[in-house]
Amino acid sequence: QKEVEQNSGPLSVPEGAIASLNCTYSDRGSQSFFWYRQYSGKSPELIMFIYSNGDKEDGRFTAQLNKASQYVSLLIRDSQPSDSATYLCAVGWVNFGNEKLTFGTGTRLTIIP
Amino acid sequence: DVKVTQSSRYLVKRTGEKVFLECVQDMDHENMFWYRQDPGLGLRLIYFSYDVKMKEKGDIPEGYSVSREKKERFSLILESASTNQTSMYLCASSLYRGDAYNEQFFGPGTRLTVL
């Protein structure tokens, strides 16, 4: 059973600060990692994906992957109130040709003005 | 832009009713998925389909069935709705790549209440 663990939060961060969201996964062979943002009452939307060890930056977002530690994180710089949402970490895998994602339970982030 | 639509945003049904949830995607994706999302439990996969008329059970298929007669449409069926099926149901689709680098695109969700 593939597992993805996230701290459920809530995580409160002052506006303008850096928000750091963390995720660990159980399957050392996992190859792809996704961060989805989900506003209350809405569906998840993809904000970042990362496949290789190291950092990947996209605007105010940086995804970090450390496969040796089985750890992936999302940093949000200059946090804005609009970043308040639940962030879902997902791990991609293939089983007999079927492509799936396993999701963590999400971390609820609140940006305090 | 990928667009995934679901037939209803909110649905209220009675125990024992047969319930159909419809999902349509317009990007010619091979893979389609049905999840339910409950507080504290995250997204759990009910069923998925990788081709027309093909289906595979996910992690929690009990009490559900699916149908995929056309590539763009994937239906979730609750044969006899029960109160423990009250949940947010999310449909997703993805392009078949043959590898693990498959981002999924979600529909807006259907919040189902079973009374």
XYZ file of C-alpha atoms in Angstrom:
228
model
C 0.000 0.000 0.000
C 1.520 3.288 -1.089
C 1.205 5.971 1.545
C 1.559 9.719 1.394
C 1.737 11.627 4.653
C 1.084 15.300 5.253
C 0.640 17.329 8.397
C -3.049 18.257 8.370
C -2.424 21.653 9.943
C -3.847 24.183 10.119
C -0.671 26.030 9.274
C -0.881 29.765 9.904
C 1.597 32.077 8.210
C 1.730 35.903 8.243
C 1.172 37.672 4.949
C 4.461 38.215 3.138
C 6.256 35.339 4.896
C 7.334 31.996 3.452
C 4.926 29.078 3.856
C 6.539 25.646 3.955
C 4.452 22.551 3.303
C 5.867 19.067 3.704
C 5.044 15.599 2.440
C 6.627 12.169 2.895
C 5.932 9.033 0.893
C 6.441 5.351 1.540
C 7.401 3.900 -1.851
C 11.063 4.496 -2.586
C 10.422 3.765 -6.268
C 7.996 6.682 -6.689
C 8.842 8.771 -9.724
C 6.563 11.773 -9.904
C 5.204 14.220 -7.361
C 2.426 16.744 -7.636
C 1.117 19.604 -5.548
C -2.540 20.497 -5.870
C -4.264 23.495 -4.294
C -7.876 23.161 -3.201
C -9.952 26.105 -2.102
C -12.846 25.407 0.261
C -15.755 23.894 -1.654
C -13.769 23.696 -4.890
C -11.919 20.940 -6.708
C -8.135 20.431 -6.666
C -6.053 22.312 -9.215
C -2.491 21.438 -10.110
C 0.077 24.080 -9.172
C 3.408 22.242 -9.374
C 4.946 18.934 -10.329
C 8.488 17.671 -9.844
C 10.246 14.557 -11.070
C 13.943 15.083 -10.301
C 15.865 15.629 -7.087
C 16.397 19.263 -6.213
C 14.361 22.416 -6.564
C 11.879 23.537 -9.188
C 10.672 27.122 -9.169
C 7.555 28.623 -10.718
C 6.854 32.195 -9.713
C 6.344 32.359 -5.959
C 6.223 28.560 -5.685
C 9.191 26.231 -5.244
C 8.892 22.462 -5.085
C 11.734 20.538 -3.491
C 12.340 16.807 -3.864
C 14.700 14.598 -1.902
C 14.262 11.001 -3.045
C 16.842 9.648 -0.592
C 14.763 10.973 2.298
C 11.450 10.299 0.490
C 10.456 13.856 1.108
C 8.856 16.508 -1.053
C 8.011 20.048 -0.024
C 6.336 23.161 -1.367
C 7.525 26.639 -0.482
C 5.330 29.662 -1.101
C 7.216 32.947 -0.989
C 5.593 36.297 -0.232
C 2.447 34.545 0.976
C -0.826 36.226 0.089
C -4.299 35.821 1.628
C -5.330 34.225 -1.682
C -2.910 31.372 -0.910
C -5.166 30.271 1.962
C -6.301 26.817 0.882
C -5.693 23.124 1.445
C -2.608 21.802 -0.335
C -2.624 18.186 -1.469
C 0.539 16.244 -2.145
C 0.210 13.394 -4.659
C 2.579 10.680 -5.836
C 2.317 9.200 -9.323
C 2.851 5.539 -10.077
C 2.137 2.889 -12.693
C 0.718 -0.568 -12.014
C 0.374 -3.005 -14.940
C 0.175 -0.046 -17.270
C -2.455 1.762 -15.221
C -1.415 5.248 -14.229
C -2.579 6.466 -10.839
C -2.038 9.077 -8.169
C -2.015 8.498 -4.424
C -2.956 11.595 -2.450
C -2.100 12.753 1.016
C -4.881 14.079 3.215
C -3.774 17.663 2.686
C -2.431 20.548 4.756
C -4.732 23.466 5.449
C -2.852 26.754 5.085
C -4.121 30.081 6.408
C -2.364 33.328 5.524
C -2.931 35.940 8.200
C -3.205 39.534 6.863
C -7.610 24.228 -21.493
C -8.671 20.842 -20.234
C -12.262 20.898 -19.185
C -13.872 18.282 -16.991
C -17.528 18.775 -16.182
C -19.831 16.986 -13.796
C -23.575 16.764 -14.189
C -24.576 18.209 -10.826
C -22.940 20.487 -8.301
C -25.251 19.447 -5.467
C -27.464 16.390 -5.224
C -29.806 15.176 -2.495
C -31.121 11.612 -2.634
C -32.930 9.216 -0.356
C -31.620 5.954 1.051
C -32.128 3.107 -1.401
C -32.345 5.276 -4.504
C -30.206 4.548 -7.552
C -27.931 7.497 -8.210
C -26.064 8.415 -11.381
C -23.159 10.857 -11.408
C -21.955 11.888 -14.842
C -18.557 13.182 -15.868
C -17.498 14.492 -19.272
C -14.043 15.584 -20.447
C -13.283 17.366 -23.696
C -9.566 16.674 -24.142
C -9.643 13.157 -25.560
C -8.063 11.724 -22.392
C -7.844 7.956 -22.125
C -7.826 7.785 -18.319
C -10.774 8.789 -16.172
C -11.182 8.480 -12.428
C -13.815 8.742 -9.717
C -12.776 9.783 -6.212
C -14.643 10.600 -3.071
C -13.331 13.151 -0.612
C -14.183 13.121 3.067
C -12.779 15.263 5.890
C -9.668 13.702 7.376
C -9.603 10.910 4.802
C -8.451 12.798 1.755
C -9.117 11.698 -1.802
C -9.878 8.001 -2.162
C -10.081 6.286 -5.537
C -13.357 4.477 -6.209
C -12.941 3.323 -9.821
C -10.942 4.256 -12.841
C -11.070 3.554 -16.549
C -8.226 3.529 -19.067
C -10.321 2.975 -22.175
C -13.883 2.711 -23.410
C -15.711 -0.150 -21.693
C -12.659 -0.835 -19.510
C -12.768 -0.317 -15.772
C -10.693 -1.160 -12.744
C -11.550 -1.078 -9.066
C -9.842 1.475 -6.923
C -9.392 1.425 -3.180
C -13.055 1.666 -2.136
C -15.320 0.210 -4.874
C -17.913 -1.369 -2.592
C -21.405 -0.028 -3.211
C -20.428 1.608 -6.511
C -20.279 0.673 -10.177
C -19.188 2.595 -13.257
C -19.881 2.802 -16.944
C -17.797 4.105 -19.812
C -19.587 3.736 -23.122
C -17.867 6.677 -24.801
C -14.334 7.943 -24.396
C -15.364 11.341 -23.088
C -17.945 10.158 -20.555
C -17.499 8.235 -17.303
C -20.452 7.551 -15.044
C -20.501 6.568 -11.388
C -23.513 4.605 -10.195
C -24.674 4.095 -6.652
C -26.922 1.063 -6.969
C -28.695 1.639 -3.661
C -27.622 4.836 -1.971
C -26.807 4.731 1.723
C -26.134 7.511 4.208
C -22.443 6.571 4.430
C -22.137 7.528 0.762
C -22.787 11.156 1.606
C -19.615 12.806 0.343
C -17.956 15.042 -2.243
C -17.445 13.107 -5.475
C -14.694 14.229 -7.813
C -14.110 13.104 -11.364
C -10.678 13.451 -12.972
C -9.060 12.660 -16.292
C -5.535 12.302 -17.617
C -3.779 11.611 -20.881
C -2.339 8.117 -21.214
C 1.460 8.389 -21.209
C 2.588 4.926 -20.221
C 4.558 6.307 -17.298
C 4.053 7.838 -13.873
C 4.238 11.461 -15.062
C 0.508 11.799 -15.408
C -1.148 14.883 -14.028
C -4.851 14.571 -13.460
C -7.392 17.285 -14.137
C -10.409 17.509 -11.898
C -14.028 18.410 -12.436
C -15.845 20.807 -10.088
C -17.190 18.016 -7.883
C -20.647 16.835 -6.868
C -21.644 17.149 -3.250
C -24.019 14.259 -2.645
C -26.213 14.050 0.426
C -28.095 10.828 1.110
C -30.960 11.191 3.570
